[in-house]
Amino acid sequence: MEAKPSQGLYPLHRCKTIHLVRHAQGVHNVEGEKNHDAYLSEDLFDAHLTPLGWQQVDNLRKHVKASGISNKIELVVVSPLLRTLQTAVGTFGGEGCIDGVDAPPLMKAGAGDSDRPAISSLNRPPFIAVESCREHLGVHPCDRRNSITKYRELFPAIDFSLASLPNQVETDEDVLWKPEVREEDKDLAARGVKFMNWLSTRKEKEIAVVTHSGFLYHTLNSFGNDCDPAVKSEISSHFANCELRSVVLVDKCMNGSDPPVTNYPGKIPSGEDLPSDIADEK
């Protein structure tokens, strides 16, 4: 018999707060809305943000600062495509770069056909690019990434050393994208679950993830099956451009090894402490 939804309790040190963000509007979103076949166009290779997309980023940035999220985040994980990289640094990066400050920028001025000034990495959390949170792989040129060498030139402070799937060496060119084969939804979902398992092994407790619509939808639909349908829908419904949704990732599988830093063992100094209810049973 199917279990009814119920409340759950989990140790705090086995939970993380994950702020999930879909990238802002890209040029492929605009062209694909007009004609779905546009997604097959090489003109949309590694699509960049539109001017409207940058406005969406500016508004999300204001929200994360006003809500206090910006100062809580310990790590930003981003899909290594231009539109997600632009969204991530525009939302969670610093202000404009200051002359004389010896810190590489998160983004150089004008990166990715934008009119944006350089974005500082000063006093911001680490940014790492991870291949396993990319959009569906294959067929659509907008989902094919540029070379890591090119990205490092445009986004100097982002760590691209993890821009490969687990157990794969770093590759400069995009070897995952195939022109004739589109990744199936079930395979994307499985990749997404592995990615969430990897997040649970990280030491950081509050993490932002900037990724894609398809990745979010199919990954999150793998979760929440033990919840009320309304909660399941809240978790897994489609994301709008530049939408942020905060969730708690619970490590039920003992993937992580973080100690319970807020727990206290008690009995210091030691003494008799037999509970009354146990005493009554004897």
Short mmCIF file of C-alpha atoms in Angstrom, two decimals:
data_model
loop_
_atom_site.label_atom_id
_atom_site.label_comp_id
_atom_site.label_asym_id
_atom_site.label_seq_id
_atom_site.Cartn_x
_atom_site.Cartn_y
_atom_site.Cartn_z
CA MET A 1 0.00 0.00 0.00
CA GLU A 2 1.34 3.44 -0.93
CA ALA A 3 2.54 5.42 2.06
CA LYS A 4 0.68 8.62 2.82
CA PRO A 5 2.64 11.89 2.88
CA SER A 6 3.87 12.71 6.37
CA GLN A 7 6.20 15.00 8.25
CA GLY A 8 9.85 14.03 8.37
CA LEU A 9 12.75 14.66 10.73
CA TYR A 10 16.38 14.53 9.63
CA PRO A 11 19.66 15.43 11.35
CA LEU A 12 20.59 19.00 10.48
CA HIS A 13 24.14 18.10 9.49
CA ARG A 14 22.73 15.83 6.76
CA CYS A 15 20.84 18.69 5.11
CA LYS A 16 21.93 21.46 2.74
CA THR A 17 20.13 24.48 1.36
CA ILE A 18 20.31 24.55 -2.44
CA HIS A 19 19.26 27.66 -4.37
CA LEU A 20 18.32 26.48 -7.86
CA VAL A 21 18.37 29.03 -10.67
CA ARG A 22 17.43 28.69 -14.31
CA HIS A 23 19.46 30.96 -16.59
CA ALA A 24 17.98 34.25 -17.79
CA GLN A 25 16.52 34.70 -21.27
CA GLY A 26 18.93 33.66 -24.02
CA VAL A 27 18.81 34.42 -27.71
CA HIS A 28 17.79 30.79 -28.33
CA ASN A 29 14.69 31.25 -26.14
CA VAL A 30 13.54 34.15 -28.31
CA GLU A 31 14.18 32.42 -31.63
CA GLY A 32 12.80 29.09 -30.43
CA GLU A 33 9.58 30.75 -29.32
CA LYS A 34 9.08 32.00 -32.88
CA ASN A 35 10.03 28.75 -34.57
CA HIS A 36 11.06 25.53 -32.80
CA ASP A 37 13.27 24.57 -35.74
CA ALA A 38 15.50 27.51 -34.82
CA TYR A 39 16.98 25.34 -32.08
CA LEU A 40 18.75 23.46 -34.88
CA SER A 41 20.52 26.59 -36.12
CA GLU A 42 24.29 26.92 -35.77
CA ASP A 43 23.67 30.66 -35.35
CA LEU A 44 22.55 29.86 -31.80
CA PHE A 45 25.71 27.95 -30.84
CA ASP A 46 26.34 28.40 -27.09
CA ALA A 47 23.58 31.02 -26.86
CA HIS A 48 24.26 34.21 -24.89
CA LEU A 49 21.83 36.32 -22.87
CA THR A 50 19.59 38.89 -24.49
CA PRO A 51 19.38 42.49 -23.20
CA LEU A 52 16.10 41.44 -21.53
CA GLY A 53 17.93 38.48 -19.99
CA TRP A 54 20.45 40.84 -18.42
CA GLN A 55 17.57 42.89 -16.99
CA GLN A 56 16.23 39.67 -15.45
CA VAL A 57 19.67 39.03 -13.95
CA ASP A 58 19.73 42.54 -12.48
CA ASN A 59 16.36 41.96 -10.82
CA LEU A 60 17.36 38.57 -9.43
CA ARG A 61 20.56 40.11 -8.10
CA LYS A 62 18.52 42.71 -6.21
CA HIS A 63 16.35 39.93 -4.76
CA VAL A 64 19.23 37.77 -3.51
CA LYS A 65 20.82 40.79 -1.87
CA ALA A 66 17.57 42.02 -0.27
CA SER A 67 16.64 38.54 0.98
CA GLY A 68 20.09 37.94 2.47
CA ILE A 69 20.76 34.90 0.26
CA SER A 70 23.77 36.56 -1.33
CA ASN A 71 25.72 36.69 1.94
CA LYS A 72 24.83 33.12 2.95
CA ILE A 73 25.97 31.28 -0.16
CA GLU A 74 29.26 29.41 0.29
CA LEU A 75 29.58 28.06 -3.26
CA VAL A 76 28.16 28.76 -6.73
CA VAL A 77 27.96 25.77 -9.09
CA VAL A 78 27.27 26.62 -12.72
CA SER A 79 26.75 24.76 -15.97
CA PRO A 80 29.63 25.59 -18.35
CA LEU A 81 27.56 27.26 -21.06
CA LEU A 82 27.69 30.95 -21.82
CA ARG A 83 24.14 31.83 -20.75
CA THR A 84 24.47 30.09 -17.37
CA LEU A 85 27.93 31.56 -16.73
CA GLN A 86 26.62 35.05 -17.47
CA THR A 87 23.58 34.51 -15.23
CA ALA A 88 25.69 33.13 -12.37
CA VAL A 89 28.27 35.92 -12.26
CA GLY A 90 25.67 38.62 -12.86
CA THR A 91 23.52 37.35 -9.97
CA PHE A 92 26.05 36.22 -7.39
CA GLY A 93 29.22 38.08 -8.41
CA GLY A 94 30.68 41.26 -6.97
CA GLU A 95 30.39 44.79 -8.15
CA GLY A 96 32.53 46.32 -10.90
CA CYS A 97 36.26 45.69 -10.75
CA ILE A 98 38.40 48.25 -8.91
CA ASP A 99 41.74 49.40 -10.27
CA GLY A 100 44.69 48.31 -8.20
CA VAL A 101 42.89 45.34 -6.60
CA ASP A 102 44.77 42.12 -7.35
CA ALA A 103 41.84 39.74 -7.87
CA PRO A 104 40.84 38.17 -11.20
CA PRO A 105 37.38 39.16 -12.42
CA LEU A 106 34.57 36.66 -12.55
CA MET A 107 33.75 38.07 -15.99
CA LYS A 108 35.70 40.34 -18.31
CA ALA A 109 33.99 43.41 -19.73
CA GLY A 110 31.79 42.69 -22.74
CA ALA A 111 31.99 38.90 -22.41
CA GLY A 112 29.57 36.98 -24.60
CA ASP A 113 28.31 39.83 -26.80
CA SER A 114 27.21 41.80 -23.75
CA ASP A 115 27.62 45.48 -22.96
CA ARG A 116 28.41 44.68 -19.35
CA PRO A 117 31.42 45.93 -17.39
CA ALA A 118 33.77 43.48 -15.73
CA ILE A 119 32.38 41.70 -12.66
CA SER A 120 34.57 41.37 -9.57
CA SER A 121 35.32 38.18 -7.64
CA LEU A 122 36.29 40.17 -4.54
CA ASN A 123 34.57 38.94 -1.35
CA ARG A 124 32.44 36.48 -3.30
CA PRO A 125 32.18 32.71 -2.81
CA PRO A 126 34.03 30.29 -5.09
CA PHE A 127 32.45 29.64 -8.51
CA ILE A 128 32.95 26.22 -10.09
CA ALA A 129 31.75 25.03 -13.50
CA VAL A 130 30.44 21.45 -13.56
CA GLU A 131 29.60 19.59 -16.74
CA SER A 132 27.03 17.28 -15.15
CA CYS A 133 24.42 20.05 -14.65
CA ARG A 134 24.25 20.94 -18.34
CA GLU A 135 21.10 20.95 -20.47
CA HIS A 136 20.07 18.01 -22.67
CA LEU A 137 23.13 16.97 -24.66
CA GLY A 138 23.15 16.75 -28.44
CA VAL A 139 21.46 18.00 -31.63
CA HIS A 140 20.71 21.59 -30.54
CA PRO A 141 23.75 23.83 -31.16
CA CYS A 142 22.59 26.22 -28.42
CA ASP A 143 23.40 23.44 -25.94
CA ARG A 144 26.93 22.84 -27.25
CA ARG A 145 29.55 24.56 -25.15
CA ASN A 146 32.59 26.50 -26.24
CA SER A 147 36.12 25.42 -25.34
CA ILE A 148 37.27 25.62 -21.73
CA THR A 149 40.19 27.72 -22.97
CA LYS A 150 37.75 30.32 -24.30
CA TYR A 151 35.67 30.32 -21.12
CA ARG A 152 38.76 30.77 -18.95
CA GLU A 153 39.63 33.81 -21.01
CA LEU A 154 36.16 35.35 -20.50
CA PHE A 155 35.58 34.20 -16.89
CA PRO A 156 39.03 34.17 -15.24
CA ALA A 157 37.94 33.62 -11.63
CA ILE A 158 35.67 30.63 -12.32
CA ASP A 159 37.20 27.24 -11.59
CA PHE A 160 36.78 25.04 -14.68
CA SER A 161 38.84 22.13 -13.37
CA LEU A 162 35.64 20.20 -12.56
CA ALA A 163 34.06 20.92 -15.95
CA SER A 164 33.77 17.24 -16.72
CA LEU A 165 31.46 14.43 -15.72
CA PRO A 166 32.55 12.26 -12.76
CA ASN A 167 35.39 9.85 -13.61
CA GLN A 168 36.24 11.77 -16.78
CA VAL A 169 39.34 13.83 -17.40
CA GLU A 170 38.91 17.48 -18.23
CA THR A 171 38.47 18.06 -21.97
CA ASP A 172 38.89 21.41 -23.67
CA GLU A 173 36.40 20.82 -26.46
CA ASP A 174 32.84 19.57 -25.98
CA VAL A 175 33.07 15.80 -26.44
CA LEU A 176 29.67 15.11 -24.82
CA TRP A 177 27.50 16.89 -27.40
CA LYS A 178 26.62 14.73 -30.43
CA PRO A 179 25.11 16.30 -33.58
CA GLU A 180 22.77 13.38 -34.34
CA VAL A 181 21.78 12.10 -30.89
CA ARG A 182 19.71 13.99 -28.32
CA GLU A 183 20.05 12.84 -24.72
CA GLU A 184 16.90 11.06 -23.54
CA ASP A 185 14.89 12.49 -20.66
CA LYS A 186 15.52 9.43 -18.46
CA ASP A 187 19.26 9.71 -18.99
CA LEU A 188 19.18 13.42 -18.15
CA ALA A 189 17.21 12.63 -14.98
CA ALA A 190 19.74 9.96 -13.96
CA ARG A 191 22.58 12.41 -14.58
CA GLY A 192 20.75 14.98 -12.47
CA VAL A 193 20.31 12.59 -9.55
CA LYS A 194 24.04 11.80 -9.66
CA PHE A 195 24.72 15.53 -9.61
CA MET A 196 22.53 15.98 -6.52
CA ASN A 197 24.36 13.08 -4.87
CA TRP A 198 27.63 14.86 -5.61
CA LEU A 199 26.27 18.07 -4.04
CA SER A 200 25.51 16.12 -0.87
CA THR A 201 29.21 15.23 -0.55
CA ARG A 202 30.29 18.89 -0.61
CA LYS A 203 31.33 20.49 2.67
CA GLU A 204 29.37 23.71 1.93
CA LYS A 205 25.94 23.98 3.56
CA GLU A 206 24.40 26.65 1.32
CA ILE A 207 24.97 26.32 -2.42
CA ALA A 208 23.63 28.11 -5.50
CA VAL A 209 23.24 26.09 -8.71
CA VAL A 210 22.74 27.93 -12.00
CA THR A 211 21.54 25.57 -14.71
CA HIS A 212 18.84 24.91 -17.34
CA SER A 213 15.10 24.29 -17.69
CA GLY A 214 15.26 20.71 -18.93
CA PHE A 215 17.91 19.72 -16.40
CA LEU A 216 15.87 21.15 -13.52
CA TYR A 217 12.55 19.72 -14.65
CA HIS A 218 13.70 16.15 -15.22
CA THR A 219 16.05 16.06 -12.23
CA LEU A 220 13.52 17.45 -9.77
CA ASN A 221 10.78 15.12 -11.00
CA SER A 222 12.90 12.32 -9.55
CA PHE A 223 12.20 13.76 -6.09
CA GLY A 224 9.13 14.42 -3.98
CA ASN A 225 7.28 11.18 -4.69
CA ASP A 226 6.74 10.71 -0.94
CA CYS A 227 5.21 14.19 -0.60
CA ASP A 228 1.75 15.64 -0.99
CA PRO A 229 1.08 16.23 -4.74
CA ALA A 230 1.05 20.00 -4.16
CA VAL A 231 4.54 19.80 -2.66
CA LYS A 232 5.70 17.56 -5.52
CA SER A 233 4.43 20.17 -7.98
CA GLU A 234 6.13 22.96 -6.05
CA ILE A 235 9.42 21.11 -6.31
CA SER A 236 9.31 20.00 -9.92
CA SER A 237 7.20 22.37 -12.02
CA HIS A 238 8.93 24.11 -14.94
CA PHE A 239 11.18 27.08 -14.09
CA ALA A 240 10.76 30.47 -15.73
CA ASN A 241 13.82 32.28 -17.04
CA CYS A 242 15.90 33.54 -14.09
CA GLU A 243 13.60 31.92 -11.52
CA LEU A 244 15.17 30.99 -8.19
CA ARG A 245 13.75 28.20 -6.07
CA SER A 246 15.28 27.22 -2.71
CA VAL A 247 15.11 23.61 -1.54
CA VAL A 248 16.60 21.48 1.21
CA LEU A 249 18.72 18.55 0.06
CA VAL A 250 18.51 15.72 2.60
CA ASP A 251 21.29 13.14 2.63
CA LYS A 252 19.32 9.97 3.35
CA CYS A 253 22.02 7.77 1.81
CA MET A 254 24.95 8.81 4.02
CA ASN A 255 26.81 10.34 1.06
CA GLY A 256 28.23 13.15 3.15
CA SER A 257 30.50 12.91 6.16
CA ASP A 258 30.03 16.28 7.85
CA PRO A 259 30.08 16.11 11.66
CA PRO A 260 27.05 17.39 13.59
CA VAL A 261 28.63 20.69 14.63
CA THR A 262 25.54 21.98 16.49
CA ASN A 263 24.97 18.79 18.48
CA TYR A 264 26.29 18.60 22.05
CA PRO A 265 27.00 15.22 23.72
CA GLY A 266 25.83 16.15 27.22
CA LYS A 267 26.86 14.41 30.45
CA ILE A 268 29.72 16.87 30.99
CA PRO A 269 30.62 16.42 33.79
CA SER A 270 29.41 12.86 33.95
CA GLY A 271 26.70 11.77 36.38
CA GLU A 272 23.72 9.46 36.82
CA ASP A 273 21.05 10.25 34.21
CA LEU A 274 18.61 7.33 34.01
CA PRO A 275 15.39 8.78 32.50
CA SER A 276 12.30 8.39 34.68
CA ASP A 277 10.31 6.62 31.97
CA ILE A 278 13.02 3.95 31.63
CA ALA A 279 13.23 3.65 35.42
CA ASP A 280 9.48 3.04 35.52
CA GLU A 281 9.89 0.17 33.06
CA LYS A 282 12.39 -1.64 35.34
#
